[in-house]
GROMACS .gro file of C-alpha atoms in nm:
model
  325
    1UNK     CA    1  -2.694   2.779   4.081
    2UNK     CA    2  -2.439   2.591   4.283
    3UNK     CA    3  -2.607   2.282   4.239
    4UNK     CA    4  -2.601   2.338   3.867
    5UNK     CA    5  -2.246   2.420   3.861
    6UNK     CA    6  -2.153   2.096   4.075
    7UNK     CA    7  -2.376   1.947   3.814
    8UNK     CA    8  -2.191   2.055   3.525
    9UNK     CA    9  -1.884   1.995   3.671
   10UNK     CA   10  -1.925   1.594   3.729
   11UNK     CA   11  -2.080   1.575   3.390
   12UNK     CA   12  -1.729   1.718   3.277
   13UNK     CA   13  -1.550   1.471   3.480
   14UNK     CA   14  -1.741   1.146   3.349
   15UNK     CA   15  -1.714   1.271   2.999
   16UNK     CA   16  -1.311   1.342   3.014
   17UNK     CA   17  -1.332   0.990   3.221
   18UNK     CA   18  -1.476   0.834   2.939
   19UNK     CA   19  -1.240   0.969   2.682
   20UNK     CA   20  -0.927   0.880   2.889
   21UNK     CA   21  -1.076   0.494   2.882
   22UNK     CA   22  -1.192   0.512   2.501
   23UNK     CA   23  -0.850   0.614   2.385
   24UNK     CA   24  -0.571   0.307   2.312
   25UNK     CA   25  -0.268   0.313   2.431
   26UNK     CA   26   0.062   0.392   2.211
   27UNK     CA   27   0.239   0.081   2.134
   28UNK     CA   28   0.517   0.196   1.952
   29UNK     CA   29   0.765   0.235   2.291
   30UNK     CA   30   0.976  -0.014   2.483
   31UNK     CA   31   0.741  -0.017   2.814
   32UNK     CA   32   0.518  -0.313   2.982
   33UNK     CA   33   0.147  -0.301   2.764
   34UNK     CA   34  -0.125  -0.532   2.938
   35UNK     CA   35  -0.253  -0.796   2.720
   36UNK     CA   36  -0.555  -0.645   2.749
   37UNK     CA   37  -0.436  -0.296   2.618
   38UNK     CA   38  -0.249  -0.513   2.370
   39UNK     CA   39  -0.574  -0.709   2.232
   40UNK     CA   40  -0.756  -0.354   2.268
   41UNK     CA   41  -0.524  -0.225   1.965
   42UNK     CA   42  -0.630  -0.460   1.692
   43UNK     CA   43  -0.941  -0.335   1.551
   44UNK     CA   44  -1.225  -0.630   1.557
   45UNK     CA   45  -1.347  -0.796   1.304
   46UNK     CA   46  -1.645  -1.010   1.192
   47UNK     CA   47  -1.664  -1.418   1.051
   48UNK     CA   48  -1.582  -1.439   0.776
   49UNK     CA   49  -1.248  -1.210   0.777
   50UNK     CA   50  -1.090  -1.200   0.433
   51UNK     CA   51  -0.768  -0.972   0.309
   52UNK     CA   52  -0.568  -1.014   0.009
   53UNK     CA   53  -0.193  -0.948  -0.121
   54UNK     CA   54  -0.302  -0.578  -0.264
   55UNK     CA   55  -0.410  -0.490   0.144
   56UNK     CA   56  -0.072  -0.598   0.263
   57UNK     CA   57   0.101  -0.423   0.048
   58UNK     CA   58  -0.059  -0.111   0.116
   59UNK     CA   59   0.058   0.197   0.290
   60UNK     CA   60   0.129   0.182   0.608
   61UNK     CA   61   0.003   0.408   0.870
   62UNK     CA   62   0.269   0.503   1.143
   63UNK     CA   63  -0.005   0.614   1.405
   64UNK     CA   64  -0.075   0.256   1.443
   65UNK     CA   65   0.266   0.121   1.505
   66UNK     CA   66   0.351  -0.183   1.722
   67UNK     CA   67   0.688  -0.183   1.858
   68UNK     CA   68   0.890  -0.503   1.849
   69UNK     CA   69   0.958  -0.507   2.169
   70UNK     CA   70   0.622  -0.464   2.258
   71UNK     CA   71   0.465  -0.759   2.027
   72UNK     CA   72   0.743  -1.009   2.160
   73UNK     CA   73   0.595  -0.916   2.545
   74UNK     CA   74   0.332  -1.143   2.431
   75UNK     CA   75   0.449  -1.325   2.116
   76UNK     CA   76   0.798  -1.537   2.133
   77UNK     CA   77   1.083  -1.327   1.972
   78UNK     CA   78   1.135  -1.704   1.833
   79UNK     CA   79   0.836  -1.639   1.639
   80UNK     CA   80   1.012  -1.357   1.422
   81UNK     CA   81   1.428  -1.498   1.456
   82UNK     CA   82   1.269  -1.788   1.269
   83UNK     CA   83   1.115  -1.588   0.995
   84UNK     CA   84   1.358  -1.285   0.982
   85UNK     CA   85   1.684  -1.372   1.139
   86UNK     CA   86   1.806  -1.284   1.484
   87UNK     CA   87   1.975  -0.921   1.445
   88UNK     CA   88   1.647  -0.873   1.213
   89UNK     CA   89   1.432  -0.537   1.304
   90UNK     CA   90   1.071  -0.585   1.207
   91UNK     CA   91   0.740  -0.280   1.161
   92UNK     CA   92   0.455  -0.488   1.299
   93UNK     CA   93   0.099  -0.347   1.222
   94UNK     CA   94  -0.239  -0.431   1.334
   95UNK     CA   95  -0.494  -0.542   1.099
   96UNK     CA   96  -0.779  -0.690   1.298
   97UNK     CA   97  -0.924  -0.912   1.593
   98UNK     CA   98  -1.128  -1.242   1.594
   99UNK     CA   99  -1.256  -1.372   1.910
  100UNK     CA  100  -1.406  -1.708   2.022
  101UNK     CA  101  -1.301  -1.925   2.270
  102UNK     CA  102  -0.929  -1.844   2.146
  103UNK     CA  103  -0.855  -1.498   2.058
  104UNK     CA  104  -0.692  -1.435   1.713
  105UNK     CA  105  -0.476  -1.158   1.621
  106UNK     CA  106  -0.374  -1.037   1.266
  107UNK     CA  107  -0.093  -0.822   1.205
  108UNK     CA  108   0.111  -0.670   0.912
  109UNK     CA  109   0.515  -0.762   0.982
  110UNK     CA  110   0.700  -0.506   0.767
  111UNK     CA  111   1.061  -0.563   0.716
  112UNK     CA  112   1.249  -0.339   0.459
  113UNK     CA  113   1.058  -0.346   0.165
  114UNK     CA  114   0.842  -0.659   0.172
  115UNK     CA  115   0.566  -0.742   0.388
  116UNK     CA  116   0.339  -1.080   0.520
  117UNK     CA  117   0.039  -1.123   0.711
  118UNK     CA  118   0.050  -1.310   1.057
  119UNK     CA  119  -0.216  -1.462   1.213
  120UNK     CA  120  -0.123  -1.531   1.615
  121UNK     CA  121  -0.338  -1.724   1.854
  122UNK     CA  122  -0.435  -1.682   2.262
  123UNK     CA  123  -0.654  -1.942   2.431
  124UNK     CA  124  -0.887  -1.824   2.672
  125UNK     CA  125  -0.612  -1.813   3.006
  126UNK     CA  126  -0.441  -1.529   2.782
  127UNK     CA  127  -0.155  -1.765   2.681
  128UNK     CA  128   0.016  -1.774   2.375
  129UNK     CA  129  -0.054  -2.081   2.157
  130UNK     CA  130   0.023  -2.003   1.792
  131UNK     CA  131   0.178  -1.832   1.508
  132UNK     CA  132   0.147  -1.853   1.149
  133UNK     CA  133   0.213  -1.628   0.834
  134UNK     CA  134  -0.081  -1.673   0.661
  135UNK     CA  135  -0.012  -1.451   0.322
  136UNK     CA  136   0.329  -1.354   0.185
  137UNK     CA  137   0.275  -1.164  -0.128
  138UNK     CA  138   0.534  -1.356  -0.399
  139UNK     CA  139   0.773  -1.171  -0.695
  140UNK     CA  140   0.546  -1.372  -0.943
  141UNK     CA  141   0.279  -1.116  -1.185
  142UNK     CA  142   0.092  -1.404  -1.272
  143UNK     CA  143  -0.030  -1.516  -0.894
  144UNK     CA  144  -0.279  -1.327  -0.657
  145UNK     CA  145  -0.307  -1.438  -0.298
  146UNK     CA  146  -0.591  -1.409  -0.038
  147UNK     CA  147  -0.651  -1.521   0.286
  148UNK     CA  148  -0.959  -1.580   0.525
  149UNK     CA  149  -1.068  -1.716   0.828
  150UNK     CA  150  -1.421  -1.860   0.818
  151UNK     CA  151  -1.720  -1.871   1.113
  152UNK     CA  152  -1.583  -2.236   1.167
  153UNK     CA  153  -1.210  -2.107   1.277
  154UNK     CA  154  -1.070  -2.250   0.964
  155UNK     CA  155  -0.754  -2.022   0.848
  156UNK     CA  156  -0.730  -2.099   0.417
  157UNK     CA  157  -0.425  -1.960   0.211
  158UNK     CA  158  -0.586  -1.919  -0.131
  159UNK     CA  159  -0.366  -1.845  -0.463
  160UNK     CA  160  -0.525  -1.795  -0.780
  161UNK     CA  161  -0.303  -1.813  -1.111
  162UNK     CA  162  -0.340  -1.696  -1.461
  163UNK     CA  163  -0.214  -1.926  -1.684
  164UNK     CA  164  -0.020  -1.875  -2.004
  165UNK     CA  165  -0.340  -1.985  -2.211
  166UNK     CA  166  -0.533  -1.743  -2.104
  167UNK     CA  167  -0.691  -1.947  -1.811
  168UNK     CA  168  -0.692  -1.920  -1.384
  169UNK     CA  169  -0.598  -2.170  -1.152
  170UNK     CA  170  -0.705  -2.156  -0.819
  171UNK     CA  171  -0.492  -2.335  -0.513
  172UNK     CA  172  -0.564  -2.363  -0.165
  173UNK     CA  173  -0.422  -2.495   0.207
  174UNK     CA  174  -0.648  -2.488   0.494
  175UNK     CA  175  -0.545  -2.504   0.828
  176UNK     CA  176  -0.707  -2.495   1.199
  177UNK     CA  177  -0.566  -2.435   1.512
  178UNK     CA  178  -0.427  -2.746   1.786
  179UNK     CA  179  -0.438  -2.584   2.084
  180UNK     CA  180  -0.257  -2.912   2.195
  181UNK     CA  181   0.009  -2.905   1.995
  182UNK     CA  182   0.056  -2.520   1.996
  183UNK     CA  183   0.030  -2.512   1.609
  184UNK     CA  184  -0.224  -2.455   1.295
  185UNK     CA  185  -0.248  -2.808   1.147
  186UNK     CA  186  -0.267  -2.857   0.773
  187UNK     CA  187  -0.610  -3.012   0.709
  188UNK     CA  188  -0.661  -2.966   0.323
  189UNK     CA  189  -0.477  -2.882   0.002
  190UNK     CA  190  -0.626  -2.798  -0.282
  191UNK     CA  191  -0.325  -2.797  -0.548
  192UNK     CA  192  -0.320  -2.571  -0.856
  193UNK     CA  193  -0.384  -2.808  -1.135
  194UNK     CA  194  -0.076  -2.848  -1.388
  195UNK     CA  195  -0.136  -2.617  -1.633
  196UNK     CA  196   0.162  -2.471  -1.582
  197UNK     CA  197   0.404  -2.684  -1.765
  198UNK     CA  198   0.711  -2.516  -1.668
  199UNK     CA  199   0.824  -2.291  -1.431
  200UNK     CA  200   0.888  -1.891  -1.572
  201UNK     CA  201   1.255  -1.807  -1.486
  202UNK     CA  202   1.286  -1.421  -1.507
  203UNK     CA  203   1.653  -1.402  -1.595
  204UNK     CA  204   1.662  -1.682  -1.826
  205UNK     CA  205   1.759  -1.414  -2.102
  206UNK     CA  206   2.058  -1.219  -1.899
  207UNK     CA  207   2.417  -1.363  -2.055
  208UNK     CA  208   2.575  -1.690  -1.912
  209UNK     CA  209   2.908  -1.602  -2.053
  210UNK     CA  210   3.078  -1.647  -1.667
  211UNK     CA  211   3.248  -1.933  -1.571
  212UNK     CA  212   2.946  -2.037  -1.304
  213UNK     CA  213   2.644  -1.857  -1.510
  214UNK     CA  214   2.407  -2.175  -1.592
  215UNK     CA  215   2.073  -2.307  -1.478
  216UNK     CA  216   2.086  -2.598  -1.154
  217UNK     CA  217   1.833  -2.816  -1.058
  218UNK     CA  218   1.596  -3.111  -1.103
  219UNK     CA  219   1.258  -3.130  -1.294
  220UNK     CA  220   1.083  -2.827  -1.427
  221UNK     CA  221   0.985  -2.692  -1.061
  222UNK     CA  222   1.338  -2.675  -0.894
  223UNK     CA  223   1.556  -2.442  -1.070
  224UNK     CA  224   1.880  -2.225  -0.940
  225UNK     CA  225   1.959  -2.022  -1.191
  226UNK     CA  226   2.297  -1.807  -1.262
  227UNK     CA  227   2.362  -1.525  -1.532
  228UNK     CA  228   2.634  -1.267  -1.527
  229UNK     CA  229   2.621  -0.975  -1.391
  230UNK     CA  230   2.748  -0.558  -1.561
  231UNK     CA  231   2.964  -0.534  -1.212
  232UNK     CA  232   3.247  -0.736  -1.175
  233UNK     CA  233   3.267  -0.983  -0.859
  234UNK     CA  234   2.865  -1.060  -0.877
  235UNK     CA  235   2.617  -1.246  -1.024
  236UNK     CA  236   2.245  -1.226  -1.084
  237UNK     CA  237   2.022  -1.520  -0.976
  238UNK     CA  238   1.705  -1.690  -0.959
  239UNK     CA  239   1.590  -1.985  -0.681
  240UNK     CA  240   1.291  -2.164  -0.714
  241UNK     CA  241   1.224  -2.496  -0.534
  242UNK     CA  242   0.920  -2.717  -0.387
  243UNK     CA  243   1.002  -3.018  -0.186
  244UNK     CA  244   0.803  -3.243   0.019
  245UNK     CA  245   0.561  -3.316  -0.278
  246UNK     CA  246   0.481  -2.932  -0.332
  247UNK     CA  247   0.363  -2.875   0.040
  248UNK     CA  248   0.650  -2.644   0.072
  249UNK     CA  249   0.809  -2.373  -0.167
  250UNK     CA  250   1.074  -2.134  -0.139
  251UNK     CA  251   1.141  -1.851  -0.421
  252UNK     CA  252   1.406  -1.580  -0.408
  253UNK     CA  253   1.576  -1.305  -0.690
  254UNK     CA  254   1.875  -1.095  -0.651
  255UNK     CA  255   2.244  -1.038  -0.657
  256UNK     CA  256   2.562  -1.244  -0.484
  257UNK     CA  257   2.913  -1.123  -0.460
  258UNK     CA  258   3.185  -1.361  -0.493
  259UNK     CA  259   3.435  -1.403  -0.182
  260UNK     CA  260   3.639  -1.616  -0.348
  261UNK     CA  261   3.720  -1.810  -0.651
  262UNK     CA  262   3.431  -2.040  -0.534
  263UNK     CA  263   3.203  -1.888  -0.269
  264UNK     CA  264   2.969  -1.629  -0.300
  265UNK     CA  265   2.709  -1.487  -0.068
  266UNK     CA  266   2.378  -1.287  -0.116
  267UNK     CA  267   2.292  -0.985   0.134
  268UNK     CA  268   2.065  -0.694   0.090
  269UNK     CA  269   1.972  -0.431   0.291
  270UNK     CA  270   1.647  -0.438   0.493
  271UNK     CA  271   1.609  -0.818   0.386
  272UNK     CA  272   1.738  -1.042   0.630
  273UNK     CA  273   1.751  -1.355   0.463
  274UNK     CA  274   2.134  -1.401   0.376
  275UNK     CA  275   2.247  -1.728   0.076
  276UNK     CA  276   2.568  -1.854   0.053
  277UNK     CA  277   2.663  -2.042  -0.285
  278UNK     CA  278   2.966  -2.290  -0.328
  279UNK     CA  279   2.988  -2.389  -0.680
  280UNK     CA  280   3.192  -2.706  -0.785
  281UNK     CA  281   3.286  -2.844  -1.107
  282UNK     CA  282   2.909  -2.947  -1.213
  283UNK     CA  283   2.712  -2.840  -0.945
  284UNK     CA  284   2.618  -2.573  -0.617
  285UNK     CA  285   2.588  -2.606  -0.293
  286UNK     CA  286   2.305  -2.351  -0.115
  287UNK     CA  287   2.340  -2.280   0.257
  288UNK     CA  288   2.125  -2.001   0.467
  289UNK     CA  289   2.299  -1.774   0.679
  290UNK     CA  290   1.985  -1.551   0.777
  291UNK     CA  291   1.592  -1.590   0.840
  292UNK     CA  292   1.468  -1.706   0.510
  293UNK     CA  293   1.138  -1.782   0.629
  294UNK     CA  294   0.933  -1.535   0.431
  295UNK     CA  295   1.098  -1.626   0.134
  296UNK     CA  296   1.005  -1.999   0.192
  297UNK     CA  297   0.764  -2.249   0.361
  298UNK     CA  298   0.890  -2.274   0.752
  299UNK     CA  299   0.945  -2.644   0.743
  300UNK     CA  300   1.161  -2.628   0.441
  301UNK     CA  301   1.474  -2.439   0.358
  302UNK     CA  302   1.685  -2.309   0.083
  303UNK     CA  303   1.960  -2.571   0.156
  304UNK     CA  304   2.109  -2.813  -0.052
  305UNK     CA  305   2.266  -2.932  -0.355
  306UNK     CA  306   2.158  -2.835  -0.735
  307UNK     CA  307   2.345  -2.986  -1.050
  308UNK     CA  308   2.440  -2.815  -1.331
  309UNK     CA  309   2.219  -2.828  -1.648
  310UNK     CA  310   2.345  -2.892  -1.968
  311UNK     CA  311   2.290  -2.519  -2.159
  312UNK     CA  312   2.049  -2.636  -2.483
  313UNK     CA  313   2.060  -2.390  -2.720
  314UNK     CA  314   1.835  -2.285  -3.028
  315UNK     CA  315   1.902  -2.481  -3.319
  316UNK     CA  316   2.011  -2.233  -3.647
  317UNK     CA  317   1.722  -2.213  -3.863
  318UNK     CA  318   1.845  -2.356  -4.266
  319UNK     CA  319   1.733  -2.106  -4.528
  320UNK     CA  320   1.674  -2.255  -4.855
  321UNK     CA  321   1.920  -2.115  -5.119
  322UNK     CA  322   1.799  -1.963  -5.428
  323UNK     CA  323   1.953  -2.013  -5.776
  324UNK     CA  324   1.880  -1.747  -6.040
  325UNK     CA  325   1.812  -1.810  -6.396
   0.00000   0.00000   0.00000
């Protein structure tokens, strides 16, 4: 009986043992995390790994919550000033795990109301090497986005678009990762085909009766465009660019206030991507003041100078007039 019961009892031991060791640690505090508890909390996944725009915009499950302070133990906090701003406070989630010789990492960043998918990189020593977002979900109802990483360790941004005739257009980057040069590299583009004539500008139909409400810009595919506003003081606007032959784009909607008879600047809360706009005679001058990078490519940026657009507008249609007998 005492053997039994000394037995039973180690049985008990290596079974709460086991459970202790099964069961992840909570990354949601300020404290030191292990890499390898770190690692441990992304789920793992299997070649080929593929999510799209409608999985990142999901709910979010606060169980699983990742602390900044935590994720910047392993991943530079220059990572996320870049993308969100410095005084920026990020939700990061994990989403899954992809190991070779290099250990890949994909996580949710959540910041106010819009989310992106990250993909971040470890060689085998446990270093940091890389960090990319690899799918921001866009304002646009006429693009879906995907992303997946194949069993060669290619990483491919995919965008398909419905056209206005009825047809898709599909679009695609791929990228692999320089462990040398602590980057993913840009290896192919596959551009959306130019069906799309011109570029959709959802305000176009607001009033331009202020003294700056007017459409800036160059060609059909950079566009800055002003209408008035119902509250005094502000302005609605639309920002679309692509520069560097359409490797980079940037796209951003929303309201400015004016802070004086010439400046205005954009803020929101939870967003912390800040604009400022100086508007001249015939033209406006963008500037960022926050981390715009997940409203735009990170090697581009909102700045510069737009002109202003002649307005064109609809010709009167002539009505024949009628004589009677």
């Amino acid at each position: 009986m005492a053997r039994f019961y000394r037995y039973f009892m180690f049985l008990t031991f290596i079974i709460l043992l086991a459970g202790c060791k099964s069961k992840k640690a909570s990354l949601s505090g300020e404290e030191e995390i292990d890499y390898s508890d770190f690692v441990d909390f992304f789920p793992e996944v299997k070649f080929p790994y593929q999510f799209n725009d409608t999985h990142v915009m999901g709910k979010d499950n606060d169980s699983l919550l990742i602390s900044q302070k935590v994720f910047t133990q392993f991943v530079p906090d220059s990572i996320l000033t870049q993308l969100f701003g410095k005084t920026a406070k990020v939700k990061i989630y994990p989403m899954g795990k992809a190991k070779s010789d290099d250990t890949y990492l994909f996580a949710k960043i959540v910041w106010g109301t819009k989310k992106m998918a990250m993909v971040v990189a470890f060689d085998k020593n446990k270093n940091f090497v890389a960090a990319m977002p690899i799918l921001q979900p866009d304002q646009s109802p006429a693009t879906k986005q995907s992303a997946v990483m194949d069993v060669r360790q290619t990483f491919s941004k995919i965008i398909t678009r419905k056209n206005a005739d009825g047809s898709t257009s599909d679009g695609k980057d791929v990228y692999v990762l320089n462990n040398d040069a602590h980057e993913f590299m840009l290896i192919m583009t596959d551009a959306l085909d130019d069906k799309m004539t011109e570029l959709i500008n959802p305000i176009d139909t607001l009033p331009r009766k202020q003294k700056y409400s007017a459409d800036y810009g160059s060609g059909k595919q950079n566009l800055v465009s002003i209408r008035d506003n119902k509250r005094a003081g502000k302005f609605t606007f639309f920002v679309h660019f692509e520069k560097n032959n359409g490797e980079c784009t940037g796209e951003i909607k929303g309201e400015a206030v004016m802070k004086s008879a010439t400046d205005a600047e954009y803020h929101e809360p939870g967003d912390p991507c800040g604009l400022k706009f100086t508007f001249s005679a015939n033209a406006v001058k963008l500037e960022e003041l926050g981390g715009c990078g997940s409203r735009r490519g990170l090697r581009c940026s909102f700045n510069g100078s737009y002109t202003r657009k002649k307005e064109i507008k609809p010709k009167p249609v002539k009505t024949k007039k009628t004589t009677g007998k």
